[in-house]
Amino acid sequence: MSMWEYESEAHGGRRDPGVSSVDFDNHDSLKTDVFERRDQSWYVSSDIPSNLLVKVGCVSFHLHKYPLLSRSGRMNRMIQESSRESEASMVELDDIPGGPEAFQLAAKFCYGIAVDLSASNISGLRCAAEYLEMTEDLEEGNLIFKTEAFLSYVVLSSWRDSIVVLKSCESLSPWAENLQIVRRCSESIAWKACANPRGIRWAYTGRPAKASSSPRWNGTDSKDPNSPSRSQPVPPDWWFEDVSILRIDHFVRVVTAIKVKGMRFDLIGAAIMHYASKWLPGMAKEPSLPASEESWSGTQLGSSTGLHLIIASKEDLSSSQIREQRMVIESLISIIPPHKDCVSCSFLLRLLRLANMLKVAPALVTELEKRVGMQLEQATLPDLLIPSFQKMDTMYDVDLVQRLLEHFLVQEQIESSSPGREPCLEKHGIYEANPRNATGPTAKNRVARLLDSYLTEVSRDRNLSLTKFQVLSEALPEAARACDDGLYRAVDSYLKAHPMLTEHERKRLCRVMDCQKLSVDACMHAAQNERLPLRVVVQVLFSEQVKISNALANSSLKETVESHFQSMVSTRRQLLEGTPQSFQEGWAAAKKDINTLKFELESMKTKYLELQNDMDNLRRQMEKAPPSKPTSKQSSSPWTTGWKRLSKLTKMSTEAHEIGSQMPGAPGGESEKKGQRRWRNSIS
């Protein structure tokens, strides 16, 4: 057929008698066209009394033997077996697929009554015909042949009927599976979903509309008010809502068939997310962080972000609901395409949270964690706050985040080891893959900011150990953080929530951050933070002073130097004013010691000049004196003693001068060294 939909409305409400209904010649021995129901029993309107009682569940059928004997092999055997025992035969068919409704249609067919076939009853009637063994061996054109013809030529050519039949197969397992009804309907749906949407003129069933509105293949009546204009574009997700009504095992069959047909992977992922949002109530989107979360004000630094978990408690679900949702999660994990970005990282994290709560198979949970690690830079803080469902002491599952970071680093290493590798682009018909290289050069920076926010949030948990906090904060390499402000915020939050830490533990905690990577605002806050150890405050001030010195040394223009110097001096003055009183007293004592050393250095330089003058006078006197032969007394004369004393004092002054020249701001360092070297050369 050239149309997907077989519409009965196009024939004035009548179906083609050769396809949609079954009408046969009546037998000469029995003629009837009415089935009457009385309470829970069905009777045939006939002058001949019934001689066969068939019980299907709680419903009884008072029928005649001959119509069923002639067209049902199973009924033939069962009636013969029951007739040997008594004159009135009774047969029980409690396991017939389709139940009383399907058997009633099959009985009508045996009596030659016209049976109206539709998408809602064809699957049950086909399975019942197979169960009753209504084959061509008993009579040509039997019920199996007629139902197969309707399935092949009417149902499988219609989008809506294929969905309805596949939905009705949920209660017909394993008959519908063995008769290939599920496979054929799944392939029919997949073929239509992957077809070029430009050839479809339809009002799709994915939106609220009449039951008759469904996709059609170039066969829509232009006068139909429910049909859009031919120029209206068809959305690529038109089939999401229809396939989402299927049971999870049938949905998996459809998605698997769609993959084989060549659907775009991002569309497959979107269909999976749509199905999960409909069948898993815990997949609701959570609120985002407030905009002021990055503020450095003192009140907001230690305040809570106000996050709350929106998730159904496991105790609220029955055991059957837990099993069903666990099966849905496991099935969805198994059919997610392996390509990156086919589903969002937020969806994967919410699915991972439900998987941990419902105790999904560990192998599938590990696979899901790897998928999250592939695109962790796209995650948000609310989705990363996964509660601990394994009866751990901490409120959040910190170990899970640690594993996610490990998977992320492994993926980063794999991608960095092969920079020339291009992603595989696959083209399937009109659908062309368009993957995004989300892991760029700033992926680690985004993950680092996310981790710092996560540490700030979980640090408020008093049961979080220092070791776990330290290991998680050091999970990323140092190059991942260009600035340690977020890490400092997490450290300060941990110190505030754990006031009983010892001095050693506080120093150990502060080692996770680099004081040289703190911004001016962070340094201002750290200088006034009484929770930090004094050593850390000193490091913060020293690193700020180093920055000021480097800025002055590297500046080229005088105006730029002066402007930066003024701002940095004011900043350092503010830092000193904001430091604790004990540190200011220590700094004042250090400045006093420096001034004392400078004064002693000046005194030593003065003595050195006096000794140098005495040396010059002695040298001039020696040059004027006549040479004479030295005696033993002269060897121990005051001249010799004076020379020894002068050498000793010169050595002392030289050492003091070297110490003074090494101090910053000591004047005349180079000139004094040169003078000392000339004096040594003169006395040698």
Coordinates of C-alpha atoms in Angstrom, one line a residue, residues 147-658:
T147 CA -5.7 -12.3 10.7
E148 CA -2.3 -12.5 9.1
A149 CA -3.6 -10.8 6.0
F150 CA -5.0 -8.0 8.1
L151 CA -1.8 -7.6 10.0
S152 CA 0.4 -7.4 6.9
Y153 CA -1.7 -5.2 4.7
V154 CA -3.6 -3.0 7.1
V155 CA -1.8 -2.7 10.5
L156 CA 1.8 -2.6 9.3
S157 CA 1.1 0.0 6.8
S158 CA -0.4 2.3 9.4
W159 CA 1.6 4.3 12.0
R160 CA -1.2 4.5 14.5
D161 CA -2.3 0.9 14.1
S162 CA 1.2 -0.4 14.6
I163 CA 1.5 1.5 17.9
V164 CA -1.9 0.3 19.1
V165 CA -1.1 -3.3 18.1
L166 CA 2.3 -3.2 19.8
K167 CA 0.7 -1.8 22.9
S168 CA -1.9 -4.5 23.0
C169 CA 0.8 -7.2 22.8
E170 CA 1.8 -6.4 26.4
S171 CA -0.8 -8.8 27.7
L172 CA -0.1 -11.5 25.1
S173 CA 3.4 -12.7 26.0
P174 CA 4.9 -15.0 24.9
W175 CA 2.4 -15.6 22.1
A176 CA 2.8 -12.2 20.4
E177 CA 6.6 -12.6 20.6
N178 CA 6.6 -16.1 19.1
L179 CA 4.3 -15.1 16.3
Q180 CA 6.6 -12.2 15.4
I181 CA 3.9 -9.6 15.9
V182 CA 6.2 -7.6 18.2
R183 CA 9.1 -7.7 15.8
R184 CA 7.1 -6.8 12.7
C185 CA 5.4 -3.9 14.5
S186 CA 8.7 -2.6 15.9
E187 CA 10.3 -2.7 12.5
S188 CA 7.3 -1.0 10.9
I189 CA 7.5 1.8 13.5
A190 CA 11.2 2.2 13.1
W191 CA 10.9 2.4 9.3
K192 CA 8.3 5.2 9.5
A193 CA 10.2 7.1 12.2
C194 CA 13.4 7.1 10.1
A195 CA 11.6 8.1 6.9
N196 CA 12.0 11.5 5.4
P197 CA 9.6 13.7 7.3
R198 CA 9.2 15.9 4.2
G199 CA 7.0 13.2 2.6
I200 CA 4.6 13.2 5.5
R201 CA 1.4 15.3 5.4
W202 CA -0.2 14.7 8.7
A203 CA -1.4 15.8 12.1
Y204 CA 0.8 13.6 14.3
T205 CA -0.6 11.8 17.4
G206 CA 2.1 13.2 19.6
R207 CA -0.1 16.2 20.5
P208 CA -3.6 16.3 21.9
A209 CA -5.9 15.7 19.0
K210 CA -8.7 13.4 17.8
A211 CA -8.0 9.7 17.9
S212 CA -8.1 9.5 14.1
S213 CA -5.3 11.9 13.6
S214 CA -2.1 10.1 12.7
P215 CA 0.7 10.4 10.2
R216 CA -0.2 9.7 6.6
W217 CA 2.0 9.1 3.6
N218 CA 0.8 11.7 1.0
G219 CA -2.8 10.8 1.6
T220 CA -4.2 13.5 3.8
D221 CA -7.5 15.1 2.8
S222 CA -6.8 18.8 2.3
K223 CA -10.3 19.5 3.8
D224 CA -9.4 17.9 7.1
P225 CA -9.3 20.6 9.7
N226 CA -7.0 18.6 11.9
S227 CA -4.3 18.4 9.1
P228 CA -1.8 21.2 8.9
S229 CA -0.9 22.8 5.7
R230 CA 1.5 21.1 3.3
S231 CA 4.1 23.9 3.9
Q232 CA 4.1 23.3 7.7
P233 CA 7.4 21.7 8.7
V234 CA 7.4 18.4 10.6
P235 CA 9.3 18.4 13.9
P236 CA 12.0 15.8 14.1
D237 CA 10.6 14.6 17.5
W238 CA 7.1 13.9 16.2
W239 CA 7.3 10.2 17.1
F240 CA 8.5 10.6 20.7
E241 CA 5.1 10.8 22.4
D242 CA 3.7 7.8 20.5
V243 CA 6.5 5.4 21.3
S244 CA 6.6 6.6 24.9
I245 CA 3.3 4.9 25.7
L246 CA 4.9 1.5 25.0
R247 CA 6.1 -0.8 27.8
I248 CA 9.8 -0.7 28.4
D249 CA 10.7 -4.0 26.6
H250 CA 8.7 -3.0 23.5
F251 CA 10.3 0.5 23.6
V252 CA 13.7 -1.2 23.7
R253 CA 12.7 -3.2 20.6
V254 CA 11.6 -0.1 18.8
V255 CA 14.7 1.9 19.7
T256 CA 17.0 -1.0 18.7
A257 CA 15.2 -1.2 15.3
I258 CA 15.6 2.6 14.9
K259 CA 19.3 2.3 15.5
V260 CA 19.6 -0.3 12.8
K261 CA 17.7 1.9 10.4
G262 CA 20.1 4.7 10.9
M263 CA 18.4 7.3 13.1
R264 CA 20.5 10.2 14.4
F265 CA 22.0 9.4 17.8
D266 CA 21.0 12.7 19.4
L267 CA 17.4 12.1 18.4
I268 CA 17.6 8.6 19.9
G269 CA 19.0 10.1 23.1
A270 CA 16.2 12.7 23.2
A271 CA 13.6 10.0 22.8
I272 CA 15.1 8.1 25.7
M273 CA 15.1 11.2 27.9
H274 CA 11.4 11.8 26.9
Y275 CA 10.5 8.2 27.8
A276 CA 12.4 8.4 31.2
S277 CA 10.6 11.7 32.1
K278 CA 7.3 10.0 31.5
W279 CA 7.9 6.7 33.3
L280 CA 10.4 7.7 36.1
P281 CA 8.9 10.3 38.4
G282 CA 12.2 11.0 40.0
M283 CA 13.7 12.5 36.8
A284 CA 12.2 16.0 37.5
K285 CA 14.6 18.9 36.9
E286 CA 15.9 20.5 40.1
P287 CA 16.3 24.2 40.8
S288 CA 19.5 26.0 39.9
L289 CA 21.8 27.9 42.3
P290 CA 21.0 31.4 43.3
A291 CA 22.9 34.1 41.3
S292 CA 24.6 35.4 44.4
E293 CA 26.4 32.2 45.2
E294 CA 29.7 33.5 43.8
S295 CA 29.6 36.6 46.1
W296 CA 32.5 37.3 48.5
S297 CA 30.5 39.0 51.2
G298 CA 31.0 37.6 54.6
T299 CA 27.4 36.5 55.1
Q300 CA 27.0 34.8 51.8
L301 CA 30.4 33.1 52.0
G302 CA 29.3 30.8 54.8
S303 CA 25.6 30.7 54.2
S304 CA 23.7 27.8 52.7
T305 CA 22.7 27.9 49.1
G306 CA 19.3 26.6 49.9
L307 CA 19.4 23.4 47.8
H308 CA 16.7 20.7 48.4
L309 CA 16.5 17.3 46.8
I310 CA 13.4 16.6 44.8
I311 CA 13.2 12.8 44.7
A312 CA 10.7 10.2 45.7
S313 CA 11.7 8.2 48.7
K314 CA 12.2 4.5 48.3
E315 CA 9.8 3.8 51.2
D316 CA 7.0 5.5 49.2
L317 CA 7.2 2.8 46.5
S318 CA 5.9 -0.7 46.7
S319 CA 8.0 -3.7 45.9
S320 CA 6.4 -4.1 42.4
Q321 CA 7.0 -0.5 41.6
I322 CA 10.6 -0.8 42.7
R323 CA 11.1 -3.8 40.4
E324 CA 9.4 -2.0 37.5
Q325 CA 11.4 1.2 37.9
R326 CA 14.6 -0.8 38.3
M327 CA 13.8 -2.7 35.0
V328 CA 13.1 0.6 33.3
I329 CA 16.4 2.1 34.4
E330 CA 18.5 -0.9 33.5
S331 CA 16.9 -1.1 30.1
L332 CA 17.4 2.6 29.4
I333 CA 21.1 2.4 30.4
S334 CA 21.6 -0.5 28.0
I335 CA 20.2 1.3 25.0
I336 CA 21.8 4.7 25.4
P337 CA 24.0 5.3 22.4
P338 CA 27.7 5.2 23.2
H339 CA 28.3 8.5 21.5
K340 CA 29.1 11.5 23.6
D341 CA 26.5 14.2 24.1
C342 CA 23.6 12.0 22.8
V343 CA 22.0 12.6 26.2
S344 CA 22.6 15.5 28.6
C345 CA 24.9 15.1 31.6
S346 CA 22.2 16.3 33.9
F347 CA 19.9 13.5 32.7
L348 CA 22.7 10.9 33.3
L349 CA 23.2 12.2 36.8
R350 CA 19.6 12.1 37.7
L351 CA 19.4 8.6 36.2
L352 CA 22.5 7.6 38.3
R353 CA 20.8 8.9 41.4
L354 CA 17.8 6.8 40.8
A355 CA 20.0 3.8 40.0
N356 CA 21.8 4.1 43.3
M357 CA 18.5 4.5 45.2
L358 CA 16.9 1.4 43.6
K359 CA 20.1 -0.7 43.7
V360 CA 20.5 -1.3 40.0
A361 CA 23.0 -3.9 38.8
P362 CA 26.6 -2.7 39.7
A363 CA 27.9 -3.3 36.2
L364 CA 25.3 -1.0 34.7
V365 CA 25.9 1.6 37.4
T366 CA 29.6 1.6 36.6
E367 CA 28.8 2.0 32.9
L368 CA 26.6 5.0 33.8
E369 CA 29.4 6.5 35.9
K370 CA 31.7 6.3 32.9
R371 CA 29.2 8.0 30.7
V372 CA 28.9 10.8 33.2
G373 CA 32.7 11.1 33.4
M374 CA 32.8 11.6 29.6
Q375 CA 30.9 14.9 29.9
L376 CA 31.3 15.9 33.5
E377 CA 32.1 19.5 32.5
Q378 CA 28.4 19.9 31.5
A379 CA 27.1 19.0 35.0
T380 CA 25.4 21.4 37.4
L381 CA 25.7 21.4 41.2
P382 CA 22.1 20.4 42.0
D383 CA 22.5 17.3 39.9
L384 CA 25.8 16.4 41.5
L385 CA 24.4 16.5 45.0
I386 CA 23.5 12.8 45.1
P387 CA 22.4 11.5 48.5
S388 CA 24.2 8.6 50.1
F389 CA 21.9 5.6 49.9
Q390 CA 24.4 3.0 51.2
K391 CA 23.9 3.9 54.9
M392 CA 27.1 6.0 55.0
D393 CA 27.7 8.7 57.6
T394 CA 27.8 11.6 55.1
M395 CA 24.7 13.2 53.7
Y396 CA 26.0 13.1 50.1
D397 CA 27.8 10.4 48.2
V398 CA 31.3 11.9 48.2
D399 CA 32.9 8.7 47.0
L400 CA 30.7 8.7 43.9
V401 CA 31.9 12.2 42.9
Q402 CA 35.4 10.9 43.5
R403 CA 34.9 8.1 41.0
L404 CA 33.3 10.5 38.5
L405 CA 36.4 12.7 38.6
E406 CA 38.6 9.7 38.0
H407 CA 36.6 8.7 35.0
F408 CA 36.8 12.3 33.7
L409 CA 40.5 12.4 34.1
V410 CA 40.9 9.1 32.3
Q411 CA 38.8 10.4 29.4
E412 CA 40.8 13.6 29.3
Q413 CA 44.0 11.6 29.1
I414 CA 42.7 9.4 26.3
E415 CA 41.6 12.5 24.3
S416 CA 44.8 14.4 24.9
S417 CA 46.9 11.3 23.8
S418 CA 45.3 11.4 20.4
P419 CA 44.8 15.1 19.4
G420 CA 44.7 14.4 15.7
R421 CA 41.9 11.9 16.0
E422 CA 38.7 13.2 14.4
P423 CA 35.3 12.1 15.6
C424 CA 33.5 9.6 13.5
L425 CA 30.7 11.2 11.5
E426 CA 28.0 8.9 10.4
K427 CA 25.4 9.9 7.8
H428 CA 22.2 8.0 7.5
G429 CA 19.8 9.3 4.8
I430 CA 18.7 12.7 5.6
Y431 CA 20.0 12.5 9.2
E432 CA 23.5 13.6 9.6
A433 CA 25.4 13.3 12.8
N434 CA 26.6 16.6 14.3
P435 CA 28.6 15.8 17.4
R436 CA 30.0 18.5 19.6
N437 CA 33.5 18.5 20.9
A438 CA 32.4 19.5 24.4
T439 CA 35.7 18.6 26.0
G440 CA 37.7 21.6 25.0
P441 CA 40.8 23.2 26.6
T442 CA 38.6 24.7 29.4
A443 CA 36.9 21.5 30.4
K444 CA 39.2 21.0 33.4
N445 CA 38.6 24.6 34.5
R446 CA 34.8 24.1 34.4
V447 CA 35.1 20.8 36.3
A448 CA 37.3 22.6 38.9
R449 CA 34.8 25.3 39.4
L450 CA 32.1 22.7 39.7
L451 CA 34.1 20.7 42.2
D452 CA 34.8 23.8 44.3
S453 CA 31.1 24.6 44.5
Y454 CA 30.4 20.9 45.4
L455 CA 33.1 21.1 48.2
T456 CA 31.5 24.3 49.5
E457 CA 28.1 22.6 49.8
V458 CA 29.2 19.2 51.3
S459 CA 31.7 20.9 53.7
R460 CA 28.7 21.9 55.8
D461 CA 28.2 18.3 56.7
R462 CA 29.7 17.8 60.1
N463 CA 30.2 14.1 59.4
L464 CA 32.4 14.7 56.4
S465 CA 36.0 13.7 57.5
L466 CA 39.0 15.9 56.8
T467 CA 40.6 13.1 54.8
K468 CA 37.7 12.8 52.4
F469 CA 37.6 16.5 51.9
Q470 CA 41.3 16.7 51.3
V471 CA 41.4 13.8 48.9
L472 CA 38.4 15.2 46.9
S473 CA 39.9 18.7 46.7
E474 CA 43.2 17.3 45.5
A475 CA 41.7 15.0 42.9
L476 CA 42.3 17.5 40.0
P477 CA 45.8 18.6 39.0
E478 CA 46.9 22.1 40.0
A479 CA 46.8 23.4 36.5
A480 CA 43.0 22.9 36.4
R481 CA 42.5 25.9 38.7
A482 CA 43.6 29.3 37.5
C483 CA 42.3 30.8 40.7
D484 CA 41.8 29.2 44.1
D485 CA 39.0 31.5 45.3
G486 CA 36.4 28.7 45.1
L487 CA 38.7 26.3 47.0
Y488 CA 39.3 28.9 49.7
R489 CA 35.6 29.3 50.0
A490 CA 35.2 25.6 50.5
V491 CA 38.0 25.5 53.1
D492 CA 36.5 28.4 55.0
S493 CA 33.1 26.7 55.0
Y494 CA 34.7 23.5 56.3
L495 CA 36.4 25.4 59.1
K496 CA 33.2 27.1 60.1
A497 CA 31.3 23.8 60.2
H498 CA 34.0 22.0 62.1
P499 CA 35.2 24.4 64.9
M500 CA 36.8 21.7 67.0
L501 CA 39.7 21.1 64.6
T502 CA 43.1 21.2 66.1
E503 CA 45.8 23.5 64.9
H504 CA 47.6 20.7 63.0
E505 CA 44.3 19.7 61.3
R506 CA 43.7 23.3 60.3
K507 CA 47.1 23.7 58.8
R508 CA 46.7 20.3 57.0
L509 CA 43.3 21.6 55.6
C510 CA 44.8 24.8 54.3
R511 CA 47.5 23.0 52.4
V512 CA 45.0 22.1 49.7
M513 CA 44.9 25.7 48.4
D514 CA 47.7 27.9 46.9
C515 CA 47.8 31.3 48.5
Q516 CA 49.5 32.7 45.4
K517 CA 46.3 31.9 43.3
L518 CA 44.0 34.0 45.5
S519 CA 42.5 37.2 44.2
V520 CA 42.7 40.5 46.0
D521 CA 39.2 40.1 47.4
A522 CA 40.0 36.6 48.6
C523 CA 43.2 38.0 50.3
M524 CA 41.2 40.7 51.9
H525 CA 38.8 38.1 53.3
A526 CA 41.7 35.8 54.4
A527 CA 43.5 38.6 56.2
Q528 CA 40.5 39.2 58.4
N529 CA 39.6 35.5 58.8
E530 CA 40.2 34.4 62.4
R531 CA 39.5 30.8 61.6
L532 CA 42.6 30.5 59.5
P533 CA 46.0 29.6 61.1
L534 CA 48.4 32.5 61.6
R535 CA 50.9 30.9 59.2
V536 CA 48.4 30.9 56.4
V537 CA 47.6 34.6 57.0
V538 CA 51.4 35.3 56.8
Q539 CA 51.6 33.4 53.5
V540 CA 48.7 35.3 52.1
L541 CA 50.3 38.7 53.0
F542 CA 53.7 37.5 51.7
S543 CA 52.3 36.4 48.4
E544 CA 50.5 39.7 48.0
Q545 CA 53.8 41.5 48.6
V546 CA 55.5 39.4 46.0
K547 CA 52.8 40.3 43.5
I548 CA 53.3 44.0 44.3
S549 CA 57.1 43.7 43.8
N550 CA 56.7 41.8 40.5
A551 CA 54.2 44.4 39.3
L552 CA 56.7 47.2 40.1
A553 CA 59.6 45.4 38.5
N554 CA 57.7 44.5 35.3
S555 CA 56.1 47.9 34.7
S556 CA 57.7 49.9 31.8
L557 CA 55.9 53.2 31.9
K558 CA 56.3 55.6 34.8
E559 CA 52.6 56.5 34.9
T560 CA 51.5 52.9 35.0
V561 CA 54.0 52.2 37.7
E562 CA 52.8 55.0 39.9
S563 CA 49.1 54.1 39.4
H564 CA 49.7 50.5 40.2
F565 CA 51.9 51.4 43.1
Q566 CA 49.3 53.6 44.7
S567 CA 46.6 51.0 44.4
M568 CA 48.8 48.2 45.7
V569 CA 50.0 50.3 48.6
S570 CA 46.5 51.1 49.6
T571 CA 45.6 47.4 49.2
R572 CA 48.5 46.4 51.5
R573 CA 47.5 49.1 54.0
Q574 CA 44.0 47.7 54.0
L575 CA 45.4 44.2 54.5
L576 CA 47.5 45.3 57.4
E577 CA 44.7 47.1 59.0
G578 CA 42.4 44.1 58.6
T579 CA 44.9 41.6 60.1
P580 CA 44.5 40.3 63.7
Q581 CA 46.1 42.3 66.6
S582 CA 48.6 39.6 67.4
F583 CA 50.0 39.6 63.9
Q584 CA 50.2 43.4 63.8
E585 CA 52.2 43.4 67.0
G586 CA 54.6 40.8 65.6
W587 CA 55.0 42.8 62.4
A588 CA 55.8 46.0 64.5
A589 CA 58.5 44.0 66.5
A590 CA 60.0 42.8 63.3
K591 CA 60.2 46.3 61.9
K592 CA 61.9 47.5 65.1
D593 CA 64.6 44.7 64.8
I594 CA 65.2 45.7 61.2
N595 CA 65.8 49.4 62.2
T596 CA 68.2 48.3 65.0
L597 CA 70.2 46.2 62.5
K598 CA 70.4 49.2 60.1
F599 CA 71.7 51.4 63.0
E600 CA 74.4 48.9 63.9
L601 CA 75.4 48.6 60.3
E602 CA 75.9 52.4 60.0
S603 CA 78.1 52.3 63.2
M604 CA 80.2 49.5 61.8
K605 CA 80.7 51.4 58.6
T606 CA 82.0 54.5 60.6
K607 CA 84.5 52.4 62.5
Y608 CA 85.6 50.9 59.2
L609 CA 86.4 54.3 57.8
E610 CA 88.4 55.3 60.9
L611 CA 90.5 52.1 60.7
Q612 CA 91.1 52.8 57.0
N613 CA 92.5 56.3 57.8
D614 CA 94.8 54.9 60.5
M615 CA 96.0 52.3 58.0
D616 CA 96.9 55.1 55.5
N617 CA 98.8 57.0 58.1
L618 CA 100.8 54.0 59.1
R619 CA 101.7 53.2 55.5
R620 CA 103.0 56.8 55.0
Q621 CA 105.2 56.6 58.1
M622 CA 106.7 53.3 57.0
E623 CA 107.6 54.8 53.6
K624 CA 109.5 57.7 55.3
A625 CA 111.4 55.5 57.8
P626 CA 114.9 54.2 56.6
P627 CA 115.1 50.4 56.2
S628 CA 116.9 48.7 59.2
K629 CA 117.6 45.1 60.2
P630 CA 114.9 43.8 62.4
T631 CA 115.8 42.4 65.8
S632 CA 114.1 40.0 68.1
K633 CA 112.7 42.9 70.2
Q634 CA 111.4 44.7 67.1
S635 CA 109.5 41.6 66.1
S636 CA 107.4 42.0 69.2
S637 CA 107.2 45.8 69.0
P638 CA 103.9 47.7 69.2
W639 CA 103.9 48.1 65.5
T640 CA 103.5 44.3 65.0
T641 CA 100.8 44.2 67.6
G642 CA 99.0 47.1 66.0
W643 CA 99.1 45.4 62.6
K644 CA 97.6 42.2 64.0
R645 CA 94.9 44.2 65.8
L646 CA 94.2 46.1 62.6
S647 CA 93.9 42.9 60.5
K648 CA 91.5 41.5 63.1
L649 CA 89.3 44.6 63.1
T650 CA 89.3 44.7 59.3
K651 CA 88.1 41.1 59.1
M652 CA 85.2 41.9 61.5
S653 CA 84.2 45.0 59.6
T654 CA 84.3 43.1 56.3
E655 CA 81.9 40.4 57.6
A656 CA 79.6 43.1 59.0
H657 CA 79.7 44.9 55.7
E658 CA 78.8 41.8 53.7

